């Protein structure tokens, strides 16, 4: 079975992002529970909604990332399930 990667992502509202996968499925993921619980200074800047919206899909990694140095990146299998472990 071929691994699933992220192909695209679009902002929904709040801290929710719709993520599209290589198997032609999609999932809306709410990142707020993770951000709220993890108040590390590296993550705190993403409490600002405008900073949060600056995500991108890295085609090499096949994943959604935040920051130039991948400040935030999550396992694709969690994104695929729509549940980020907090």
XYZ file of N, CA and C in Angstrom, residues 32-63:
96
model
N -6.714 23.860 17.205
C -6.785 24.641 18.436
C -6.539 23.814 19.693
N -7.117 22.607 19.850
C -6.823 21.855 21.082
C -5.328 21.637 21.302
N -4.589 21.364 20.236
C -3.142 21.193 20.354
C -2.473 22.499 20.760
N -2.810 23.582 20.063
C -2.175 24.874 20.352
C -2.501 25.360 21.760
N -3.724 25.150 22.189
C -4.156 25.596 23.522
C -3.397 24.859 24.620
N -3.199 23.572 24.428
C -2.540 22.771 25.454
C -1.020 22.935 25.440
N -0.446 23.195 24.290
C 1.005 23.291 24.156
C 1.413 24.750 24.027
N 1.701 25.363 25.154
C 2.007 26.791 25.165
C 3.504 27.084 25.067
N 4.248 26.184 24.458
C 5.669 26.399 24.212
C 5.829 27.690 23.398
N 6.846 28.511 23.681
C 7.019 29.777 22.951
C 7.058 29.613 21.434
N 7.570 28.489 20.949
C 7.610 28.251 19.513
C 6.207 28.135 18.931
N 5.289 27.570 19.701
C 3.913 27.386 19.241
C 3.027 28.577 19.552
N 3.383 29.334 20.593
C 2.541 30.449 21.052
C 2.242 31.461 19.955
N 3.211 31.697 19.071
C 2.976 32.687 18.025
C 1.832 32.277 17.112
N 1.512 30.983 17.055
C 0.418 30.517 16.205
C -0.939 30.617 16.892
N -0.953 31.125 18.130
C -2.220 31.488 18.766
C -2.803 32.706 18.050
N -1.936 33.488 17.433
C -2.366 34.611 16.598
C -2.913 34.019 15.302
N -4.183 34.264 15.040
C -4.860 33.640 13.898
C -4.198 33.987 12.564
N -3.677 35.200 12.442
C -3.025 35.582 11.177
C -1.744 34.779 10.960
N -1.002 34.525 12.026
C 0.196 33.688 11.914
C -0.199 32.244 11.610
N -1.265 31.776 12.244
C -1.731 30.411 12.002
C -2.093 30.196 10.537
N -2.700 31.188 9.929
C -3.148 31.071 8.534
C -1.988 30.996 7.539
N -0.769 31.199 7.982
C 0.388 31.220 7.080
C 0.990 29.840 6.856
N 0.180 28.801 6.896
C 0.681 27.454 6.633
C 0.950 27.273 5.141
N 1.668 26.221 4.827
C 1.897 25.869 3.424
C 2.021 24.356 3.335
N 1.861 23.840 2.149
C 2.080 22.414 1.913
C 3.465 22.273 1.289
N 4.297 21.509 1.951
C 5.637 21.243 1.437
C 5.554 19.984 0.580
N 5.725 20.110 -0.738
C 5.573 18.949 -1.615
C 6.635 17.882 -1.409
N 7.799 18.266 -0.947
C 8.858 17.288 -0.703
C 8.503 16.432 0.518
N 8.025 17.093 1.575
C 7.643 16.363 2.789
C 6.281 15.706 2.638
N 5.458 16.226 1.719
C 4.101 15.706 1.575
C 3.269 15.991 2.803
N 3.466 17.200 3.348
C 2.816 17.539 4.609
C 2.547 19.042 4.679
